[in-house]
Amino acid sequence: MIWDAIIVGAGAAGLFCAGIAGQLGKKVLVLDHASVLGEKIRISGGGRCNFTNLHSAAHHFLSLNPHFVKSPLARYSSKDFINLVKQYRIPFHEKHQGQLFCDESAKDIIQMLLSECQQGGVRIQNPVTISQIISSNGLWELETNQGSHKTQKLVIATGGLPVPAIGASDYALNLAKQFDIPVTAVRPALVPLSFTSGEFLPMSDLSGISIPVTIASGQRGKRYGACQFDEDLLLTHKGLSGPAVLQASSYWTEGETLKINWLGKRDDEAVFLGPDTNTRSADSLLADLLPQRFAKLIAEQFDMGKRHWAEISKKDRECLMNYLKHSEVKPAGTLGWKKAEVMLGGVDTNALDGKTMMSKQHPNLFFIGECVDVTGHLGGHNFQWAWSSAYVCAQAINQS
Ligand SMILES: Cc1cc2nc3c(=O)[nH]c(=O)nc-3n(C[C@H](O)[C@H](O)[C@H](O)COP(=O)(O)OP(=O)(O)OC[C@H]3O[C@@H](n4cnc5c(N)ncnc54)[C@H](O)[C@@H]3O)c2cc1C
């Protein structure tokens, strides 16, 4: 038997693509090396899966070609996926800046994808190990530990490198290289950052404190450009985490500094000009804007402690404000693939057709989802990319 399409990887993108192509009447086989399917979906969003974002648009993605996402997102938007979720009566809620989460469990999304596959008559085989893929006489031939398969179309949806413990692999990158398809350098993204410098040492005692900040990272004109986010920063034993730092990590490269305004949107100097200001201590004034333990540490670092604000010289006040608004910290590194949510980089978008996700060099070979050099901001954009890229690919499978 010759399959219309074989999809390697039964994660978010692979299952979604299979369900659509199957329901369009195509004979689809999905192969996955994991014994349990959809594990990344299950652990996503703290078990509630932030499955899309109401505002998902091109500016929420990093890619060497920032325009690449536009066509897939336009053809299958977050609205389309929300309609599907509603069709399945999966209860969900908006959490923050358009982020949509399941009310109950991420397993609802896995069940929905499996049910879509079932309706399309899709065959799923797992766990299976693929030993070889070759192109022969206009077909793709796959050798596995459970026999060989032939297919017209081959879709690679094996995701990225984060969380190797649940089956992440560099399969897509190696396969692309096997077929001379360019791959951009990859690194962990949406990942906590670690510090070794003495500068950060006093902060390590404040582990667990969350502070709304404005954070900036990256450099204009460099590979993925620069960013600025207003989000919460979390102090941890190992360094910095929380949404602000995860977002900034995608733009950060080793050796660079992060710029932090610890006052964030509360950048309100009125606190320092109030009627009772002069008789209050520096740490109590700071505690109006910052978590108390953090305020105390900063006041101590600036040798202000319990001194009344009136006793502090103009120069020292300026130094303090400069620190609060323009801190620069230099991370030592990231916490790596084990803690990253997503892979930055991947199969070069210049080698793919954005209308179909097909390789420009190899007809009928497709790459979708995280293995492609398209990385979303935190907040449901990465799943939206999985759905959008899978949708356009499924339509292309149906067309020829
Ligand atoms: C902890 C965590 C939380 C996250 N939370 C969110 C969130 O809330 N919202 C969001 O938008 N994104 C989130 N993400 C990112 C999101 O999970 C991914 O972007 C998304 O799953 C990518 O979909 P994919 O189908 O490309 O890859 P995956 O979903 O990773 O699927 C890849 C599949 O390929 C299989 N595979 C790998 N190698 C092989 C091989 N050699 N042979 C056969 N099969 C193989 C794997 O077993 C897996 O089933 C999170 C990620 C992590 C790690």
XYZ file of N, CA and C and ligand atoms in Angstrom, residues 8-14 31-34 40 43-45 50 157-159 163 167 169 171 340-342 369-370 380-383 386, ligand 1:
152
model
N 5.769 12.136 10.462
C 6.668 11.672 11.520
C 6.567 12.658 12.677
N 6.080 12.180 13.830
C 5.886 13.034 15.012
C 4.410 13.241 15.276
N 3.935 12.648 16.392
C 2.510 12.779 16.741
C 2.347 13.757 17.895
N 2.934 14.939 17.729
C 2.746 15.996 18.726
C 1.654 16.933 18.244
N 1.725 18.192 18.679
C 0.682 19.161 18.355
C 0.518 19.312 16.836
N 1.619 19.616 16.146
C 1.527 19.883 14.705
C 1.192 18.610 13.930
N 1.864 17.496 14.269
C 1.678 16.249 13.529
C 0.246 15.734 13.620
N 3.725 8.300 12.567
C 4.707 7.483 13.287
C 5.329 8.303 14.401
N 5.450 7.713 15.587
C 6.100 8.440 16.689
C 6.928 7.450 17.503
N 8.080 7.922 17.961
C 8.951 7.007 18.723
C 8.582 6.941 20.207
N 7.674 7.802 20.651
C 7.323 7.818 22.080
C 6.236 6.788 22.377
N 4.136 16.640 25.438
C 4.472 18.067 25.561
C 3.210 18.909 25.733
N 2.104 18.552 29.465
C 2.811 19.342 30.497
C 2.733 20.843 30.224
N 2.151 21.213 29.089
C 2.173 22.636 28.718
C 1.244 23.469 29.604
N 1.609 24.738 29.715
C 0.776 25.685 30.474
C 0.481 25.187 31.882
N -1.793 26.385 27.396
C -2.111 27.707 26.836
C -2.134 27.511 25.310
N 7.359 16.379 11.618
C 6.742 17.182 12.689
C 7.291 16.719 14.029
N 8.622 16.575 14.094
C 9.220 15.981 15.302
C 9.626 17.025 16.343
N 9.203 18.265 16.169
C 9.404 19.271 17.214
C 10.852 19.684 17.402
N 13.228 19.515 26.632
C 12.745 18.395 27.458
C 13.002 17.029 26.796
N 10.968 12.683 25.042
C 11.005 12.258 23.636
C 11.443 13.309 22.628
N 13.771 15.345 20.185
C 14.967 14.892 19.460
C 15.337 15.884 18.366
N 15.763 15.008 15.353
C 15.494 14.225 14.143
C 15.274 15.123 12.912
N 14.032 24.573 28.945
C 13.527 25.468 27.895
C 12.123 25.039 27.475
N 11.301 26.004 27.071
C 9.965 25.655 26.559
C 9.981 25.461 25.056
N 10.998 26.020 24.408
C 10.946 25.982 22.955
C 12.358 26.095 22.371
N 5.640 22.937 12.441
C 5.759 23.054 13.899
C 7.104 23.603 14.340
N 7.500 23.160 15.524
C 8.661 23.752 16.199
C 9.989 23.477 15.508
N 1.057 31.152 24.271
C 0.171 30.406 23.374
C 0.547 30.531 21.909
N 1.543 31.352 21.605
C 1.910 31.575 20.200
C 2.592 30.349 19.584
N 3.322 29.579 20.418
C 4.007 28.409 19.850
C 3.015 27.338 19.412
N 1.965 27.138 20.219
C 0.942 26.190 19.759
C 0.227 26.746 18.527
N 2.094 25.802 15.644
C 1.911 24.373 15.322
C 0.613 24.183 14.532
C 7.174 22.709 29.706
C 6.610 23.279 28.427
C 5.455 24.041 28.468
C 4.943 24.604 27.284
N 3.803 25.333 27.361
C 3.310 25.901 26.231
C 2.080 26.623 26.262
O 1.376 26.642 27.288
N 1.682 27.245 25.109
C 2.395 27.156 23.946
O 1.989 27.744 22.941
N 3.520 26.421 23.878
C 3.981 25.790 24.975
N 5.108 25.025 24.890
C 5.716 24.820 23.568
C 4.915 23.762 22.778
O 4.777 22.606 23.586
C 5.614 23.406 21.483
O 5.882 24.579 20.758
C 4.737 22.477 20.627
O 4.464 21.282 21.328
C 5.435 22.158 19.328
O 4.631 21.260 18.594
P 5.314 20.212 17.602
O 4.232 19.334 17.121
O 6.166 20.913 16.627
O 6.292 19.359 18.536
P 5.917 18.386 19.730
O 4.596 18.716 20.285
O 7.110 18.403 20.626
O 5.797 16.947 19.038
C 6.896 16.314 18.461
C 6.595 14.823 18.401
O 7.611 14.202 17.620
C 8.011 13.012 18.265
N 9.381 12.694 17.858
C 10.525 13.358 18.159
N 11.577 12.746 17.597
C 11.090 11.686 16.916
C 11.705 10.664 16.136
N 13.018 10.609 15.966
N 10.904 9.714 15.574
C 9.561 9.729 15.769
N 8.938 10.661 16.507
C 9.695 11.644 17.073
C 7.875 13.307 19.751
O 7.752 12.115 20.512
C 6.609 14.168 19.769
O 5.455 13.348 19.914
C 5.619 24.420 26.050
C 6.766 23.629 26.009
C 7.265 23.048 27.181
C 8.501 22.206 27.108
